[in-house]
């Protein structure tokens, strides 16, 4: 998929924005995705988003996904066949799904003219998506074709302790630096705990340090700040710089409060993507291609030199070493499994089990779990 191909030259229509919902387990990602959908459906005219569920282990999603990883990979079967636990199962399911990413991108691209938003719900175990090769491949592939923004969903009621708040923000920071994408911190569950304290801590590090000082367990028996307290004080200064690059909004995925602010932040992120991410992407791509070309040229030169020396030493073998086009074999095996676009095909009602896509049916290999 090409950066320039999603919108035709004749259309003034904006490309859809991809929103990737990431967050700690139970932060409310799926409920947030559902609320986004409700909000967009309620617009006049309605703007239904295109929804992708990438959580293979979820039992029920509170929304109707257009593409669901569970249609392609049976997570329980993956665990059984590869002898894995739940996390390994999710990771392997995601890896298997990624092998079909080209199909997913094709389907999403087809919808690009008719939708304004594409929303991705990610697995509960945040590290599986943010630190796996497949997570990075999915994110990079999507971000290189459509404006993409990360919605980092935070469980606000569970982040009122300064230490928890800081560890959540450090995680957000690591995702920002890894993806380099426009980033919106979504303080969720504001119906339970308003997010004012979080905004204050982000805007004024002295307020955060004051909260830290008054919080239980931050001074030792002599009244001196503990090691943890000093560490967090220093880190809050580092995070202060990070906060400047963030947009933060408070929402309730249950009541729908704050959704307009969230979408305003998404629009601002679209501009940020076009001004900052795209040029950086093009620069990185050009650099990668130049490096690759240089390596190719070098190895080609080396090979030609080696060949010349070989032929000089052994002219008879060189005369015999000719290419015979009749010997060429072009085998393309491996099962072809298709991604299901629920809008297009009638739901077949059964899993297409990617784990069955082995080269030989009678292959008795059992994949042992590493010790
Ligand atoms: N009060 C309140 N509860 C919420 C809100 N958003 C989510 N929840 C609740 O939080 C719990 C977790 O929500 P999910 O949407 O499943 O969270 P998740 O991040 O998708 O969870 P995993 O995918 O399992 O990590 C559920 O009980 C939701 O009802 C909110 O805005 N307010
Ligand atoms: Mg979920």
Tab-separated table of C-alpha atoms and ligand atoms in Angstrom:
chain	number	residue	atom	x	y	z
A	1	UNK	CA	0.000	0.000	0.000
A	2	UNK	CA	1.322	3.415	-0.893
A	3	UNK	CA	1.205	6.590	1.139
A	4	UNK	CA	-0.190	8.541	-1.772
A	5	UNK	CA	-2.624	5.945	-3.027
A	6	UNK	CA	-5.372	6.035	-0.401
A	7	UNK	CA	-7.040	9.151	-1.780
A	8	UNK	CA	-7.340	9.645	-5.500
A	9	UNK	CA	-6.120	12.894	-7.024
A	10	UNK	CA	-9.643	13.826	-8.097
A	11	UNK	CA	-11.161	13.541	-4.627
A	12	UNK	CA	-10.748	16.274	-2.065
A	13	UNK	CA	-11.885	13.776	0.567
A	14	UNK	CA	-9.639	13.346	3.542
A	15	UNK	CA	-8.161	9.949	4.203
A	16	UNK	CA	-9.648	8.143	7.205
A	17	UNK	CA	-7.757	8.364	10.469
A	18	UNK	CA	-6.753	5.105	12.114
A	19	UNK	CA	-7.171	5.125	15.905
A	20	UNK	CA	-5.221	2.397	17.713
A	21	UNK	CA	-6.592	1.831	21.215
A	22	UNK	CA	-3.777	0.670	23.488
A	23	UNK	CA	-3.788	0.427	27.267
A	24	UNK	CA	-3.238	-1.726	30.333
A	25	UNK	CA	-5.502	-4.727	30.885
A	26	UNK	CA	-8.943	-3.602	31.975
A	27	UNK	CA	-8.311	0.091	31.253
A	28	UNK	CA	-11.478	0.081	29.161
A	29	UNK	CA	-10.136	-0.153	25.589
A	30	UNK	CA	-12.998	-2.262	24.254
A	31	UNK	CA	-15.652	-0.190	26.026
A	32	UNK	CA	-13.952	2.937	24.670
A	33	UNK	CA	-14.055	1.526	21.127
A	34	UNK	CA	-17.734	0.766	21.626
A	35	UNK	CA	-18.407	4.325	22.862
A	36	UNK	CA	-16.528	5.771	19.880
A	37	UNK	CA	-18.756	3.729	17.617
A	38	UNK	CA	-21.930	4.841	19.395
A	39	UNK	CA	-20.801	8.456	19.193
A	40	UNK	CA	-20.074	8.251	15.463
A	41	UNK	CA	-23.318	6.414	14.722
A	42	UNK	CA	-25.265	9.152	16.533
A	43	UNK	CA	-23.904	11.871	14.220
A	44	UNK	CA	-26.083	13.212	11.470
A	45	UNK	CA	-25.431	11.845	8.977
A	46	UNK	CA	-23.976	8.825	10.827
A	47	UNK	CA	-20.255	8.171	10.372
A	48	UNK	CA	-19.863	4.494	11.269
A	49	UNK	CA	-16.190	3.626	11.764
A	50	UNK	CA	-14.467	0.541	10.379
A	51	UNK	CA	-13.640	-1.677	13.349
A	52	UNK	CA	-10.828	-4.209	13.732
A	53	UNK	CA	-10.562	-6.437	16.755
A	54	UNK	CA	-7.002	-7.689	17.280
A	55	UNK	CA	-7.636	-9.386	20.616
A	56	UNK	CA	-7.806	-13.139	19.899
A	57	UNK	CA	-8.620	-14.012	23.509
A	58	UNK	CA	-11.635	-11.787	24.067
A	59	UNK	CA	-14.859	-13.753	24.547
A	60	UNK	CA	-17.357	-11.021	23.682
A	61	UNK	CA	-16.654	-7.613	22.209
A	62	UNK	CA	-19.166	-4.886	23.084
A	63	UNK	CA	-19.173	-3.850	19.392
A	64	UNK	CA	-19.567	-5.585	16.053
A	65	UNK	CA	-16.095	-5.759	14.479
A	66	UNK	CA	-15.723	-5.556	10.689
A	67	UNK	CA	-12.551	-7.608	10.792
A	68	UNK	CA	-12.029	-9.845	13.774
A	69	UNK	CA	-8.813	-11.762	14.431
A	70	UNK	CA	-10.980	-14.496	15.975
A	71	UNK	CA	-12.429	-15.265	12.540
A	72	UNK	CA	-8.957	-16.081	11.261
A	73	UNK	CA	-7.196	-17.691	14.182
A	74	UNK	CA	-8.657	-19.942	16.844
A	75	UNK	CA	-6.703	-18.897	19.912
A	76	UNK	CA	-7.551	-22.037	21.931
A	77	UNK	CA	-6.453	-24.243	19.060
A	78	UNK	CA	-3.171	-22.311	18.811
A	79	UNK	CA	-2.512	-22.873	22.530
A	80	UNK	CA	-3.264	-26.567	22.163
A	81	UNK	CA	-1.252	-27.186	19.001
A	82	UNK	CA	1.815	-25.201	19.976
A	83	UNK	CA	1.665	-26.198	23.617
A	84	UNK	CA	1.439	-22.608	24.854
A	85	UNK	CA	0.049	-20.688	27.790
A	86	UNK	CA	-2.387	-17.770	27.393
A	87	UNK	CA	0.213	-15.073	26.612
A	88	UNK	CA	2.170	-17.246	24.180
A	89	UNK	CA	-1.162	-18.169	22.595
A	90	UNK	CA	-2.125	-14.509	22.057
A	91	UNK	CA	1.324	-13.705	20.691
A	92	UNK	CA	1.314	-16.659	18.290
A	93	UNK	CA	-2.244	-15.880	17.178
A	94	UNK	CA	-1.141	-12.310	16.451
A	95	UNK	CA	1.894	-13.594	14.528
A	96	UNK	CA	-0.317	-15.870	12.427
A	97	UNK	CA	-2.750	-13.033	11.773
A	98	UNK	CA	0.137	-10.779	10.699
A	99	UNK	CA	0.980	-13.218	7.917
A	100	UNK	CA	-2.356	-12.135	6.378
A	101	UNK	CA	-1.820	-8.428	6.947
A	102	UNK	CA	-1.619	-7.683	3.223
A	103	UNK	CA	-5.220	-8.875	2.858
A	104	UNK	CA	-6.321	-6.810	5.848
A	105	UNK	CA	-4.691	-3.685	4.425
A	106	UNK	CA	-6.283	-4.305	1.063
A	107	UNK	CA	-9.743	-4.554	2.643
A	108	UNK	CA	-9.170	-1.438	4.754
A	109	UNK	CA	-7.900	0.448	1.720
A	110	UNK	CA	-11.048	-0.488	-0.209
A	111	UNK	CA	-13.133	1.131	2.552
A	112	UNK	CA	-10.934	4.223	2.789
A	113	UNK	CA	-13.232	6.362	0.629
A	114	UNK	CA	-16.347	5.591	2.639
A	115	UNK	CA	-15.214	5.789	6.242
A	116	UNK	CA	-13.755	8.614	8.310
A	117	UNK	CA	-12.313	6.472	11.067
A	118	UNK	CA	-10.742	3.044	11.304
A	119	UNK	CA	-10.489	1.815	14.894
A	120	UNK	CA	-8.241	-0.968	16.198
A	121	UNK	CA	-8.855	-2.672	19.534
A	122	UNK	CA	-5.729	-4.390	20.866
A	123	UNK	CA	-5.180	-7.326	23.257
A	124	UNK	CA	-5.497	-6.756	26.982
A	125	UNK	CA	-1.888	-7.750	27.596
A	126	UNK	CA	-0.400	-4.475	26.446
A	127	UNK	CA	3.174	-5.733	26.053
A	128	UNK	CA	2.074	-8.385	23.574
A	129	UNK	CA	1.020	-5.727	21.129
A	130	UNK	CA	3.512	-2.978	21.932
A	131	UNK	CA	6.673	-5.086	22.206
A	132	UNK	CA	6.117	-7.890	19.705
A	133	UNK	CA	7.358	-7.958	16.135
A	134	UNK	CA	3.789	-8.436	14.858
A	135	UNK	CA	2.495	-5.463	16.835
A	136	UNK	CA	5.228	-3.314	15.307
A	137	UNK	CA	4.588	-4.688	11.815
A	138	UNK	CA	0.845	-4.046	12.075
A	139	UNK	CA	1.346	-0.529	13.468
A	140	UNK	CA	4.035	0.440	10.941
A	141	UNK	CA	2.174	-0.993	7.961
A	142	UNK	CA	-1.028	0.841	8.842
A	143	UNK	CA	0.750	4.068	9.769
A	144	UNK	CA	2.637	4.111	6.498
A	145	UNK	CA	-0.598	4.092	4.532
A	146	UNK	CA	-3.118	6.103	6.560
A	147	UNK	CA	-2.945	8.888	9.155
A	148	UNK	CA	-2.656	6.991	12.428
A	149	UNK	CA	-2.968	8.017	16.051
A	150	UNK	CA	-2.399	6.084	19.262
A	151	UNK	CA	-5.162	6.431	21.860
A	152	UNK	CA	-3.500	5.400	25.112
A	153	UNK	CA	-6.372	4.460	27.415
A	154	UNK	CA	-5.694	5.006	31.123
A	155	UNK	CA	-7.772	3.676	34.004
A	156	UNK	CA	-8.102	7.017	35.839
A	157	UNK	CA	-9.514	5.697	39.146
A	158	UNK	CA	-6.549	3.328	39.371
A	159	UNK	CA	-3.991	6.048	38.662
A	160	UNK	CA	-4.624	8.404	41.552
A	161	UNK	CA	-1.528	7.255	43.458
A	162	UNK	CA	1.480	9.257	42.192
A	163	UNK	CA	3.626	6.126	41.764
A	164	UNK	CA	0.970	4.325	39.690
A	165	UNK	CA	0.354	7.445	37.661
A	166	UNK	CA	4.040	7.774	36.935
A	167	UNK	CA	4.529	4.140	35.903
A	168	UNK	CA	1.532	4.436	33.575
A	169	UNK	CA	3.002	7.595	32.048
A	170	UNK	CA	6.426	5.976	31.670
A	171	UNK	CA	4.774	3.164	29.753
A	172	UNK	CA	2.999	5.721	27.582
A	173	UNK	CA	6.358	7.395	27.014
A	174	UNK	CA	7.933	4.119	25.888
A	175	UNK	CA	5.109	3.540	23.383
A	176	UNK	CA	5.413	7.076	22.041
A	177	UNK	CA	9.134	6.647	21.456
A	178	UNK	CA	8.630	3.223	19.909
A	179	UNK	CA	5.829	4.135	17.507
A	180	UNK	CA	6.691	7.858	17.056
A	181	UNK	CA	3.014	8.345	16.198
A	182	UNK	CA	0.741	11.186	17.325
A	183	UNK	CA	-0.361	10.285	20.811
A	184	UNK	CA	-3.503	11.002	22.812
A	185	UNK	CA	-3.693	10.045	26.470
A	186	UNK	CA	-7.314	9.125	27.132
A	187	UNK	CA	-8.109	9.318	30.834
A	188	UNK	CA	-11.014	6.904	30.920
A	189	UNK	CA	-13.683	6.216	33.557
A	190	UNK	CA	-14.054	9.898	34.482
A	191	UNK	CA	-17.579	9.059	35.675
A	192	UNK	CA	-15.860	7.323	38.595
A	193	UNK	CA	-12.858	9.653	39.040
A	194	UNK	CA	-12.578	13.042	37.295
A	195	UNK	CA	-9.246	13.454	35.549
A	196	UNK	CA	-8.500	16.984	36.791
A	197	UNK	CA	-5.730	15.753	39.114
A	198	UNK	CA	-3.963	14.022	36.210
A	199	UNK	CA	-4.029	17.138	34.025
A	200	UNK	CA	-2.698	19.186	36.926
A	201	UNK	CA	0.157	16.730	37.511
A	202	UNK	CA	1.006	16.825	33.821
A	203	UNK	CA	0.969	20.601	33.555
A	204	UNK	CA	2.700	21.436	36.806
A	205	UNK	CA	5.407	19.110	38.054
A	206	UNK	CA	5.565	20.969	41.348
A	207	UNK	CA	1.970	19.902	41.971
A	208	UNK	CA	3.004	16.322	41.239
A	209	UNK	CA	5.978	16.584	43.579
A	210	UNK	CA	3.742	18.025	46.275
A	211	UNK	CA	1.365	15.054	45.830
A	212	UNK	CA	4.336	12.737	46.008
A	213	UNK	CA	5.568	14.301	49.247
A	214	UNK	CA	2.213	13.947	50.962
A	215	UNK	CA	1.610	10.436	49.751
A	216	UNK	CA	1.937	7.602	52.192
A	217	UNK	CA	5.283	5.777	52.170
A	218	UNK	CA	7.369	8.449	50.511
A	219	UNK	CA	9.391	9.335	53.625
A	220	UNK	CA	11.346	6.955	55.834
A	221	UNK	CA	11.163	6.707	59.637
A	222	UNK	CA	13.429	9.786	60.008
A	223	UNK	CA	11.165	11.858	57.792
A	224	UNK	CA	13.695	11.803	54.930
A	225	UNK	CA	12.460	11.169	51.383
A	226	UNK	CA	12.855	7.518	50.396
A	227	UNK	CA	14.915	6.362	47.428
A	228	UNK	CA	11.696	5.838	45.490
A	229	UNK	CA	10.568	9.339	46.279
A	230	UNK	CA	13.826	10.882	45.040
A	231	UNK	CA	13.750	8.733	41.934
A	232	UNK	CA	10.188	9.729	41.127
A	233	UNK	CA	11.027	13.386	41.746
A	234	UNK	CA	13.812	13.213	39.178
A	235	UNK	CA	11.705	11.265	36.730
A	236	UNK	CA	8.857	13.750	36.963
A	237	UNK	CA	11.265	16.346	35.580
A	238	UNK	CA	12.059	14.060	32.645
A	239	UNK	CA	8.394	13.349	32.030
A	240	UNK	CA	7.666	17.068	32.046
A	241	UNK	CA	9.336	17.301	28.640
A	242	UNK	CA	7.407	14.254	27.419
A	243	UNK	CA	4.054	15.734	28.514
A	244	UNK	CA	4.634	18.726	26.213
A	245	UNK	CA	4.280	16.423	23.205
A	246	UNK	CA	1.024	14.867	24.354
A	247	UNK	CA	-2.614	15.594	24.036
A	248	UNK	CA	-4.665	14.512	27.026
A	249	UNK	CA	-8.419	14.197	27.265
A	250	UNK	CA	-10.792	12.788	29.852
A	251	UNK	CA	-13.637	10.519	28.771
A	252	UNK	CA	-16.167	8.172	30.190
A	253	UNK	CA	-16.685	5.189	27.946
A	254	UNK	CA	-19.859	4.453	29.870
A	255	UNK	CA	-21.603	7.859	29.722
A	256	UNK	CA	-19.933	9.118	26.546
A	257	UNK	CA	-18.609	12.289	28.238
A	258	UNK	CA	-15.556	13.841	26.582
A	259	UNK	CA	-15.998	12.214	23.170
A	260	UNK	CA	-16.102	15.561	21.329
A	261	UNK	CA	-12.798	16.586	22.929
A	262	UNK	CA	-11.336	13.250	21.938
A	263	UNK	CA	-12.312	13.704	18.290
A	264	UNK	CA	-10.945	17.271	18.330
A	265	UNK	CA	-7.633	15.781	19.524
A	266	UNK	CA	-7.824	13.191	16.722
A	267	UNK	CA	-8.196	15.959	14.112
A	268	UNK	CA	-5.216	17.818	15.580
A	269	UNK	CA	-3.270	14.542	15.490
A	270	UNK	CA	-4.068	14.116	11.808
A	271	UNK	CA	-2.300	17.400	11.111
A	272	UNK	CA	0.592	16.376	13.323
A	273	UNK	CA	0.849	13.102	11.387
A	274	UNK	CA	0.983	14.938	8.077
A	275	UNK	CA	3.454	17.586	9.243
A	276	UNK	CA	5.770	15.441	11.348
A	277	UNK	CA	5.308	11.709	10.941
A	278	UNK	CA	4.963	11.555	7.150
A	279	UNK	CA	8.118	13.541	6.293
A	280	UNK	CA	10.036	11.517	8.893
A	281	UNK	CA	8.639	8.296	7.386
A	282	UNK	CA	9.655	9.340	3.875
A	283	UNK	CA	13.132	10.306	5.109
A	284	UNK	CA	13.586	6.990	6.976
A	285	UNK	CA	12.346	5.065	3.948
A	286	UNK	CA	14.713	6.853	1.557
A	287	UNK	CA	17.597	6.244	3.931
A	288	UNK	CA	16.701	2.563	4.293
A	289	UNK	CA	16.479	2.143	0.537
A	290	UNK	CA	19.807	3.902	-0.008
A	291	UNK	CA	21.507	1.672	2.584
A	292	UNK	CA	19.937	-1.419	1.054
A	293	UNK	CA	21.005	-0.419	-2.449
A	294	UNK	CA	24.548	0.210	-1.232
A	295	UNK	CA	24.673	-3.223	0.399
A	296	UNK	CA	23.261	-4.858	-2.745
A	297	UNK	CA	25.846	-3.125	-4.952
A	298	UNK	CA	28.656	-4.150	-2.641
A	299	UNK	CA	27.652	-7.795	-2.497
A	300	UNK	CA	27.048	-7.880	-6.262
A	301	UNK	CA	30.549	-6.479	-6.889
A	302	UNK	CA	32.030	-8.997	-4.501
A	303	UNK	CA	30.196	-11.876	-6.172
A	304	UNK	CA	31.265	-10.778	-9.664
A	305	UNK	CA	34.875	-10.598	-8.527
A	306	UNK	CA	34.664	-14.078	-6.942
A	307	UNK	CA	33.074	-15.478	-10.098
A	308	UNK	CA	35.774	-14.000	-12.294
A	309	UNK	CA	38.490	-15.577	-10.120
A	310	UNK	CA	36.656	-18.935	-10.152
A	311	UNK	CA	36.301	-18.958	-13.929
A	312	UNK	CA	39.926	-18.090	-14.380
A	313	UNK	CA	40.999	-20.958	-12.151
A	314	UNK	CA	38.623	-23.568	-13.508
A	315	UNK	CA	37.463	-22.725	-17.054
A	316	UNK	CA	36.005	-26.257	-17.695
A	317	UNK	CA	33.639	-26.166	-14.716
A	318	UNK	CA	32.578	-22.661	-15.686
A	319	UNK	CA	31.653	-23.902	-19.184
A	320	UNK	CA	29.417	-26.628	-17.668
A	321	UNK	CA	27.796	-24.347	-15.159
A	322	UNK	CA	25.014	-23.094	-17.396
A	323	UNK	CA	21.455	-22.300	-16.424
A	324	UNK	CA	18.829	-24.692	-17.763
A	325	UNK	CA	15.401	-23.034	-17.833
A	326	UNK	CA	13.675	-26.455	-18.050
A	327	UNK	CA	14.913	-27.386	-14.624
A	328	UNK	CA	13.221	-24.416	-13.052
A	329	UNK	CA	10.586	-25.417	-10.515
A	330	UNK	CA	8.086	-22.958	-9.279
A	331	UNK	CA	6.176	-24.463	-6.431
A	332	UNK	CA	3.876	-22.334	-4.408
A	333	UNK	CA	2.527	-24.451	-1.641
A	334	UNK	CA	1.094	-23.540	1.767
A	335	UNK	CA	-2.605	-23.194	2.474
A	336	UNK	CA	-4.288	-19.998	1.297
A	337	UNK	CA	-6.488	-18.750	4.064
A	338	UNK	CA	-8.486	-15.600	3.635
A	339	UNK	CA	-9.258	-12.744	5.936
A	340	UNK	CA	-12.971	-12.246	6.400
A	341	UNK	CA	-14.510	-8.865	5.799
A	342	UNK	CA	-17.782	-9.330	7.600
A	343	UNK	CA	-19.416	-6.607	5.507
A	344	UNK	CA	-18.781	-8.435	2.305
A	345	UNK	CA	-19.002	-12.182	2.815
A	346	UNK	CA	-21.757	-14.050	4.550
A	347	UNK	CA	-20.282	-15.243	7.862
A	348	UNK	CA	-19.426	-18.900	7.284
A	349	UNK	CA	-19.902	-19.720	10.949
A	350	UNK	CA	-16.666	-21.553	11.410
A	351	UNK	CA	-13.060	-20.771	12.080
A	352	UNK	CA	-10.486	-20.824	9.381
A	353	UNK	CA	-7.709	-22.379	11.380
A	354	UNK	CA	-4.402	-20.893	10.277
A	355	UNK	CA	-2.538	-23.409	12.396
A	356	UNK	CA	-3.605	-26.006	9.826
A	357	UNK	CA	-1.688	-24.185	7.109
A	358	UNK	CA	1.218	-26.559	7.361
A	359	UNK	CA	3.172	-27.789	4.406
A	360	UNK	CA	2.387	-31.451	4.987
A	361	UNK	CA	-0.690	-32.808	6.676
A	362	UNK	CA	1.168	-35.810	8.036
A	363	UNK	CA	3.933	-33.721	9.573
A	364	UNK	CA	4.136	-35.155	13.079
A	365	UNK	CA	6.058	-32.172	14.499
A	366	UNK	CA	4.924	-31.130	17.964
A	367	UNK	CA	6.250	-27.708	18.811
A	368	UNK	CA	7.711	-28.009	22.274
A	369	UNK	CA	7.634	-25.087	24.645
A	370	UNK	CA	11.129	-23.761	25.328
A	371	UNK	CA	12.365	-24.923	28.730
B	1	LIG	N1	-17.363	3.224	35.250
B	1	LIG	C1	-16.753	2.965	34.109
B	1	LIG	N2	-16.386	1.707	33.814
B	1	LIG	C2	-15.758	1.460	32.645
B	1	LIG	C3	-15.483	2.494	31.714
B	1	LIG	N3	-14.844	1.955	30.659
B	1	LIG	C4	-14.744	0.634	30.904
B	1	LIG	N4	-15.280	0.333	32.093
B	1	LIG	C5	-15.345	-0.990	32.730
B	1	LIG	O1	-14.035	-1.467	32.872
B	1	LIG	C6	-13.991	-2.872	32.682
B	1	LIG	C7	-12.977	-3.231	31.623
B	1	LIG	O2	-13.410	-2.711	30.386
B	1	LIG	P1	-12.945	-3.309	28.997
B	1	LIG	O3	-13.516	-2.384	27.966
B	1	LIG	O4	-13.199	-4.733	28.882
B	1	LIG	O5	-11.391	-3.050	29.145
B	1	LIG	P2	-10.247	-3.550	28.167
B	1	LIG	O6	-9.125	-2.582	28.326
B	1	LIG	O7	-10.777	-3.756	26.809
B	1	LIG	O8	-9.914	-4.921	28.836
B	1	LIG	P3	-8.955	-6.063	28.243
B	1	LIG	O9	-9.150	-6.079	26.760
B	1	LIG	O10	-9.398	-7.288	28.928
B	1	LIG	O11	-7.623	-5.620	28.663
B	1	LIG	C8	-15.411	-3.281	32.312
B	1	LIG	O12	-16.034	-3.752	33.472
B	1	LIG	C9	-16.043	-1.988	31.844
B	1	LIG	O13	-17.418	-1.956	32.085
B	1	LIG	C10	-15.879	3.839	32.057
B	1	LIG	O14	-15.676	4.815	31.339
B	1	LIG	N5	-16.506	4.003	33.260
B	2	LIG	MG1	-10.609	-5.452	25.503
